[in-house]
Short mmCIF file of C-alpha atoms and ligand atoms in Angstrom, two decimals:
data_model
loop_
_atom_site.label_atom_id
_atom_site.label_comp_id
_atom_site.label_asym_id
_atom_site.label_seq_id
_atom_site.Cartn_x
_atom_site.Cartn_y
_atom_site.Cartn_z
CA MET A 1 -5.65 8.91 -10.63
CA ILE A 2 -5.41 12.19 -8.75
CA GLU A 3 -3.38 14.91 -10.43
CA ILE A 4 -2.71 18.07 -8.45
CA ARG A 5 -1.08 20.94 -10.32
CA HIS A 6 0.04 24.27 -8.85
CA LEU A 7 -2.63 24.12 -6.17
CA THR A 8 -2.95 27.24 -4.05
CA LYS A 9 -5.34 27.74 -1.17
CA LYS A 10 -5.72 30.74 1.11
CA PHE A 11 -7.72 31.47 4.22
CA GLY A 12 -7.99 35.25 4.03
CA ASP A 13 -4.43 36.55 3.78
CA LEU A 14 -2.93 33.26 4.98
CA THR A 15 -1.65 30.97 2.21
CA VAL A 16 -2.04 27.41 3.51
CA LEU A 17 -1.23 25.55 0.28
CA ASP A 18 1.38 27.14 -1.94
CA ASP A 19 1.86 25.84 -5.48
CA ILE A 20 1.47 22.12 -4.66
CA SER A 21 1.91 19.63 -7.51
CA LEU A 22 1.77 15.86 -7.07
CA THR A 23 0.23 12.78 -8.65
CA ILE A 24 -1.37 9.86 -6.82
CA ARG A 25 -1.75 6.69 -8.85
CA ASP A 26 -4.64 4.26 -8.67
CA GLY A 27 -4.18 1.55 -6.06
CA GLU A 28 -1.20 3.05 -4.28
CA ILE A 29 -0.79 3.87 -0.61
CA TYR A 30 0.33 7.48 -0.68
CA GLY A 31 1.54 9.42 2.34
CA ILE A 32 1.39 13.15 3.07
CA ILE A 33 3.63 13.91 6.03
CA GLY A 34 4.47 17.14 7.83
CA GLN A 35 4.18 19.03 11.06
CA SER A 36 0.94 20.26 12.51
CA GLY A 37 -0.22 23.32 10.56
CA ALA A 38 1.66 22.37 7.37
CA GLY A 39 -1.59 22.20 5.38
CA LYS A 40 -2.13 18.43 5.19
CA SER A 41 -5.78 18.32 6.23
CA THR A 42 -6.60 21.26 3.99
CA LEU A 43 -5.05 19.40 1.06
CA LEU A 44 -7.22 16.34 1.78
CA ARG A 45 -10.31 18.52 2.07
CA CYS A 46 -9.53 20.12 -1.29
CA ILE A 47 -9.18 16.66 -2.85
CA ASN A 48 -12.63 15.60 -1.71
CA GLY A 49 -14.23 18.94 -2.51
CA LEU A 50 -15.02 19.97 1.07
CA GLU A 51 -12.79 23.00 0.58
CA ARG A 52 -12.52 25.29 -2.46
CA TYR A 53 -9.11 26.27 -3.82
CA ASP A 54 -7.93 29.62 -5.16
CA ALA A 55 -5.68 28.57 -8.01
CA GLY A 56 -4.32 25.50 -9.71
CA SER A 57 -6.03 22.25 -10.51
CA ILE A 58 -7.12 18.96 -8.91
CA LEU A 59 -8.12 16.31 -11.41
CA VAL A 60 -9.72 13.15 -10.01
CA ASP A 61 -9.99 10.63 -12.84
CA GLY A 62 -9.72 13.53 -15.25
CA GLN A 63 -12.44 15.66 -13.63
CA GLU A 64 -11.64 19.08 -12.21
CA VAL A 65 -13.02 19.01 -8.66
CA SER A 66 -13.80 22.74 -8.51
CA ALA A 67 -15.75 22.60 -11.76
CA LEU A 68 -18.19 19.89 -10.64
CA SER A 69 -21.88 20.63 -10.15
CA THR A 70 -23.26 19.99 -6.67
CA SER A 71 -24.69 16.62 -7.67
CA SER A 72 -21.48 15.53 -9.44
CA LEU A 73 -19.52 16.61 -6.37
CA HIS A 74 -21.72 14.44 -4.17
CA GLY A 75 -21.08 11.59 -6.58
CA LEU A 76 -17.35 12.16 -6.27
CA GLN A 77 -17.56 12.31 -2.48
CA LYS A 78 -19.27 8.91 -2.44
CA GLN A 79 -16.19 7.58 -4.22
CA MET A 80 -14.08 8.74 -1.29
CA GLY A 81 -14.31 7.30 2.21
CA MET A 82 -12.66 9.21 5.02
CA ILE A 83 -11.40 8.39 8.52
CA PHE A 84 -10.14 10.74 11.23
CA GLN A 85 -8.03 10.84 14.37
CA ASN A 86 -11.08 11.04 16.66
CA PHE A 87 -13.13 8.35 14.85
CA ASN A 88 -16.35 10.48 14.69
CA LEU A 89 -18.67 7.61 15.63
CA LEU A 90 -22.20 8.28 16.84
CA SER A 91 -22.30 7.26 20.49
CA ARG A 92 -25.96 6.29 20.52
CA LEU A 93 -25.57 3.82 17.62
CA ASN A 94 -24.11 0.34 17.86
CA VAL A 95 -21.35 -0.96 15.57
CA PHE A 96 -23.71 -2.25 12.87
CA ASP A 97 -25.70 0.99 12.74
CA ASN A 98 -22.58 3.19 12.73
CA VAL A 99 -21.25 1.28 9.73
CA ALA A 100 -24.68 1.46 8.07
CA LEU A 101 -25.02 5.22 8.50
CA PRO A 102 -23.59 6.35 5.11
CA MET A 103 -26.04 3.95 3.43
CA ARG A 104 -28.95 5.63 5.19
CA PHE A 105 -27.68 9.05 4.12
CA ALA A 106 -27.40 7.76 0.55
CA GLY A 107 -31.01 6.53 0.68
CA LEU A 108 -30.08 2.82 0.77
CA ASN A 109 -31.84 0.47 3.17
CA PRO A 110 -29.26 -1.33 5.35
CA ARG A 111 -31.77 -4.12 6.10
CA LYS A 112 -31.95 -5.11 2.46
CA PRO A 113 -30.18 -8.50 2.27
CA GLU A 114 -27.37 -7.45 -0.12
CA HIS A 115 -26.71 -4.28 1.88
CA ARG A 116 -26.82 -6.12 5.18
CA ARG A 117 -24.37 -8.67 3.80
CA ARG A 118 -22.00 -5.91 2.70
CA ILE A 119 -22.10 -4.33 6.16
CA LEU A 120 -21.51 -7.66 7.90
CA ASP A 121 -18.67 -8.54 5.51
CA LEU A 122 -16.95 -5.23 6.24
CA ILE A 123 -17.35 -5.64 10.00
CA ASP A 124 -15.86 -9.10 9.58
CA LEU A 125 -12.98 -7.68 7.51
CA VAL A 126 -12.07 -5.25 10.29
CA GLY A 127 -12.30 -8.05 12.87
CA LEU A 128 -15.34 -6.92 14.88
CA SER A 129 -17.94 -9.58 14.10
CA ASP A 130 -18.36 -10.26 17.81
CA LYS A 131 -19.12 -6.57 18.53
CA LEU A 132 -22.11 -5.92 16.25
CA LYS A 133 -24.31 -4.68 19.06
CA SER A 134 -21.61 -2.83 21.03
CA ARG A 135 -21.77 0.93 21.48
CA PRO A 136 -18.64 3.05 20.89
CA ARG A 137 -18.13 3.54 24.65
CA GLU A 138 -17.66 -0.23 25.01
CA LEU A 139 -14.84 -0.28 22.42
CA SER A 140 -11.10 0.50 22.65
CA GLY A 141 -9.56 3.22 20.48
CA GLY A 142 -8.28 0.70 17.95
CA GLN A 143 -11.70 -0.97 17.74
CA LYS A 144 -13.38 2.41 17.23
CA GLN A 145 -11.05 3.16 14.35
CA ARG A 146 -11.90 -0.25 12.86
CA VAL A 147 -15.60 0.67 12.95
CA ALA A 148 -14.78 3.98 11.28
CA ILE A 149 -12.82 2.15 8.57
CA ALA A 150 -15.74 -0.20 7.87
CA ARG A 151 -18.07 2.80 7.74
CA ALA A 152 -15.77 4.62 5.31
CA LEU A 153 -15.87 1.61 2.97
CA VAL A 154 -19.59 0.87 3.07
CA LEU A 155 -20.42 2.84 -0.09
CA GLN A 156 -17.62 1.00 -1.90
CA PRO A 157 -15.36 4.01 -2.51
CA LYS A 158 -12.39 3.97 -4.87
CA ILE A 159 -10.29 6.13 -2.56
CA LEU A 160 -9.81 6.00 1.22
CA LEU A 161 -8.62 9.24 2.84
CA CYS A 162 -7.05 8.86 6.28
CA ASP A 163 -6.43 12.03 8.31
CA GLU A 164 -4.12 11.24 11.26
CA ALA A 165 -6.00 7.94 11.60
CA THR A 166 -3.50 6.44 14.04
CA SER A 167 -2.35 9.58 15.88
CA ALA A 168 -4.52 8.87 18.92
CA LEU A 169 -3.53 5.19 19.19
CA ASP A 170 -0.78 3.29 21.02
CA PRO A 171 2.12 2.06 18.85
CA SER A 172 1.08 -1.61 18.95
CA ILE A 173 -2.53 -0.73 18.05
CA THR A 174 -1.24 1.54 15.29
CA GLN A 175 0.57 -1.42 13.69
CA GLY A 176 -2.70 -3.38 13.59
CA ILE A 177 -4.56 -0.52 11.92
CA LEU A 178 -1.77 -0.02 9.37
CA ASN A 179 -1.76 -3.72 8.55
CA LEU A 180 -5.52 -3.53 8.10
CA LEU A 181 -5.19 -0.59 5.68
CA THR A 182 -2.68 -2.59 3.64
CA THR A 183 -5.02 -5.60 3.60
CA ILE A 184 -7.90 -3.41 2.45
CA ARG A 185 -5.85 -1.91 -0.35
CA ASN A 186 -4.72 -5.36 -1.46
CA GLU A 187 -8.15 -6.98 -1.30
CA MET A 188 -10.30 -4.11 -2.58
CA ASN A 189 -7.72 -2.55 -4.86
CA ILE A 190 -8.51 0.98 -3.71
CA THR A 191 -6.25 4.01 -3.44
CA VAL A 192 -5.30 4.93 0.13
CA ILE A 193 -4.12 8.45 0.99
CA VAL A 194 -2.61 8.75 4.44
CA VAL A 195 -2.08 12.13 6.10
CA THR A 196 0.14 11.90 9.17
CA HIS A 197 2.87 13.48 11.25
CA GLN A 198 4.08 9.98 12.29
CA MET A 199 7.16 8.69 10.52
CA GLU A 200 6.36 5.04 11.30
CA VAL A 201 3.10 5.29 9.37
CA VAL A 202 4.94 6.30 6.25
CA THR A 203 7.77 3.78 6.55
CA HIS A 204 5.37 0.96 7.37
CA ILE A 205 2.81 1.27 4.57
CA CYS A 206 3.36 4.14 2.13
CA GLU A 207 4.77 3.44 -1.31
CA ARG A 208 5.30 7.12 -2.05
CA VAL A 209 5.17 10.18 0.14
CA SER A 210 5.10 13.96 -0.01
CA PHE A 211 6.66 16.06 2.72
CA LEU A 212 4.85 19.35 3.35
CA LYS A 213 6.37 22.20 5.30
CA ASP A 214 4.85 25.65 5.80
CA SER A 215 2.26 25.16 3.04
CA ARG A 216 4.84 24.00 0.49
CA LEU A 217 5.76 20.60 -0.90
CA ILE A 218 9.43 20.18 -0.06
CA GLN A 219 10.08 16.66 -1.28
CA GLU A 220 8.26 13.78 -2.96
CA GLY A 221 9.42 10.23 -3.49
CA ARG A 222 9.62 6.74 -2.09
CA PRO A 223 9.77 6.89 1.72
CA GLU A 224 13.21 5.30 1.68
CA GLU A 225 14.51 8.09 -0.57
CA LEU A 226 13.38 10.71 1.93
CA PHE A 227 14.41 8.89 5.07
CA VAL A 228 17.74 7.35 4.16
CA ILE A 229 19.33 10.53 2.80
CA PRO A 230 17.14 13.27 4.27
CA ASN A 231 17.54 16.89 3.22
CA ASP A 232 17.95 19.53 5.94
CA ASP A 233 14.23 20.28 6.23
CA PHE A 234 13.34 16.64 6.61
CA ARG A 235 16.13 16.05 9.13
CA ALA A 236 14.76 18.91 11.17
CA PHE A 237 11.26 17.45 10.94
CA LEU A 238 12.58 14.08 12.16
CA GLY A 239 14.40 15.82 15.01
CA LYS A 240 17.71 14.20 14.06
CA THR A 241 20.89 15.50 15.62
CA ASP A 242 24.47 14.61 14.99
CA ASP A 243 25.86 14.52 18.51
CA ALA A 244 27.37 11.31 19.90
CA LEU A 245 29.93 10.83 17.09
CA PRO A 246 33.52 10.22 18.20
CA LYS A 247 35.84 13.25 18.20
CA THR A 248 38.94 11.26 17.30
CA GLY A 249 39.67 9.57 13.97
CA ARG A 250 37.30 10.09 11.03
CA ASN A 251 33.60 9.29 10.82
CA ILE A 252 32.28 7.85 7.56
CA ARG A 253 28.56 7.46 6.98
CA ILE A 254 27.43 4.74 4.56
CA PHE A 255 23.91 4.90 3.10
CA PHE A 256 22.02 1.70 2.39
CA THR A 257 19.29 2.40 -0.13
CA GLU A 258 18.56 -1.25 -0.83
CA ASN A 259 17.79 -4.10 1.52
CA THR A 260 20.83 -4.54 3.75
CA VAL A 261 19.90 -7.68 5.62
CA GLU A 262 21.98 -9.88 3.36
CA SER A 263 24.85 -7.49 2.74
CA PRO A 264 28.22 -8.65 4.12
CA LEU A 265 29.79 -5.29 3.17
CA ILE A 266 31.24 -4.41 6.54
CA SER A 267 32.95 -7.71 7.31
CA THR A 268 34.15 -8.11 3.72
CA MET A 269 35.63 -4.63 3.68
CA ALA A 270 37.41 -5.16 6.99
CA ARG A 271 38.93 -8.40 5.76
CA GLU A 272 39.91 -7.20 2.30
CA LEU A 273 41.43 -3.93 3.51
CA GLY A 274 42.90 -5.42 6.67
CA ILE A 275 41.58 -2.41 8.58
CA ASP A 276 39.79 -2.33 11.91
CA PHE A 277 37.02 0.15 12.56
CA SER A 278 34.13 0.60 14.93
CA ILE A 279 30.48 1.08 14.04
CA CYS A 280 29.53 4.06 16.14
CA ARG A 281 26.04 4.75 14.89
CA ALA A 282 23.38 2.80 13.02
CA ASP A 283 20.13 4.26 11.84
CA MET A 284 18.23 1.49 10.12
CA THR A 285 14.50 1.37 9.44
CA ASP A 286 12.13 -1.27 8.12
CA PHE A 287 10.45 -0.12 4.92
CA ARG A 288 7.66 -2.60 4.20
CA GLY A 289 9.97 -5.52 4.98
CA GLN A 290 13.20 -4.06 3.56
CA VAL A 291 15.79 -2.75 5.99
CA MET A 292 17.53 0.44 4.88
CA GLY A 293 19.24 3.40 6.46
CA SER A 294 22.74 4.51 7.25
CA LEU A 295 25.55 3.67 9.59
CA VAL A 296 28.67 5.51 10.67
CA LEU A 297 32.09 3.91 10.86
CA ASN A 298 34.88 5.43 12.89
CA VAL A 299 38.25 4.82 11.26
CA ARG A 300 41.78 5.95 11.98
CA GLU A 301 42.80 9.21 10.37
CA GLN A 302 45.19 7.51 7.91
CA ASP A 303 42.58 4.87 6.83
CA ALA A 304 39.78 7.24 5.79
CA GLY A 305 40.94 7.63 2.18
CA VAL A 306 41.22 3.94 1.44
CA VAL A 307 37.86 3.16 3.09
CA LEU A 308 36.04 5.89 1.09
CA ASP A 309 37.73 4.65 -2.05
CA TYR A 310 36.62 1.07 -1.39
CA LEU A 311 33.01 2.15 -0.79
CA ASN A 312 33.01 4.26 -3.92
CA LYS A 313 34.27 1.40 -6.06
CA ALA A 314 31.61 -0.88 -4.54
CA HIS A 315 28.98 1.74 -5.53
CA TYR A 316 27.91 2.66 -2.04
CA ILE A 317 26.97 6.22 -1.20
CA ALA A 318 29.33 7.31 1.55
CA ARG A 319 30.58 10.59 2.97
CA GLU A 320 32.47 11.96 5.92
CA ASP A 321 30.22 12.99 8.76
P1 ADP B 401 -2.32 20.23 9.20
O1 ADP B 401 -3.43 19.28 8.89
O2 ADP B 401 -1.07 19.96 8.45
O3 ADP B 401 -2.07 20.32 10.68
P2 ADP B 401 -4.21 22.26 8.36
O4 ADP B 401 -4.48 21.98 6.94
O5 ADP B 401 -5.23 21.81 9.36
O6 ADP B 401 -2.76 21.70 8.74
O7 ADP B 401 -4.00 23.82 8.57
C1 ADP B 401 -3.09 24.57 7.80
C2 ADP B 401 -3.20 26.02 8.20
O8 ADP B 401 -4.48 26.53 7.83
C3 ADP B 401 -3.07 26.27 9.69
O9 ADP B 401 -2.35 27.46 9.87
C4 ADP B 401 -4.50 26.43 10.14
O10 ADP B 401 -4.57 27.24 11.28
C5 ADP B 401 -5.15 27.08 8.94
N1 ADP B 401 -6.57 26.75 8.81
C6 ADP B 401 -7.09 25.51 8.65
N2 ADP B 401 -8.42 25.56 8.48
C7 ADP B 401 -8.77 26.86 8.54
C8 ADP B 401 -10.02 27.59 8.43
N3 ADP B 401 -11.17 26.93 8.22
N4 ADP B 401 -9.95 28.93 8.54
C9 ADP B 401 -8.80 29.58 8.73
N5 ADP B 401 -7.61 28.98 8.82
C10 ADP B 401 -7.57 27.64 8.74
MG1 MG B 402 -4.51 18.04 10.14
#
């Protein structure tokens, strides 16, 4: 478990992390989302001890990171694999040797049968068994990130830190990498921390997420809690605007915070109330297989009250937009 309490980090006069508190549980896929410059990478680097912090506390499995001796810190860093936007592969090494590199640094011989087997198993897990001898320049972006993932896992870490791991990849390739991260978490039972500015990364794989803005943690929760009913800061981050709603009648937004695929709400309400309305906006997103979001109905002026009443009684969150 990683417990961060009142963490503050400055570069000179610039405060880049301001009183951050959050908890990441073992085995979860945790997202940290925010704009460029929000402090996400610095937070990751504090977690793995690459960066010192000025105040507050980071406990990894009960150990205060800043209080560790150099050798204990190296031990902790071996428990954490890391991947980056630009892959950081060595161009002169082939796939096998890139994945083996952390073993060499740790003084382990990659040719030893059990080590070699571990490397080959990881390369197989990321789907590159036919590329063992390929150099990075012969691989696509997605394949390079797969090599980097295998490399990050070769010392059998308990935590995988991903810093904008899919930001340089096409959307379809991104999906493949995200699916792979989920598979890895499920099969190896490790904790995955994902730093990103991409909303689809969070909705697709994260079980909980923190939203950072200007060095501060603005909101923490399940992705669906942030996305379905966003606060003003998060709406601004998502670039959402409210144009395109009809100017006549009344607009009522209904929030779906549970899977909506099987909900007959709209047709049932129309039939029971004997009221016609149009759906003028729908903003639904897939959260790890569950569809949630909001939609806006346009109703006649005189029907708004009875529609809001119906939704209230049916325990839906609804409001005029
Ligand atoms: P993000 O990953 O969210 O884009 P960063 O953590 O990289 O944000 O950066 C947060 C802020 O800290 C930025 O204003 C950045 O310019 C500043 N910063 C990051 N690293 C350093 C450094 N080594 N020295 C000085 N300022 C830094
Ligand atoms: Mg960053």
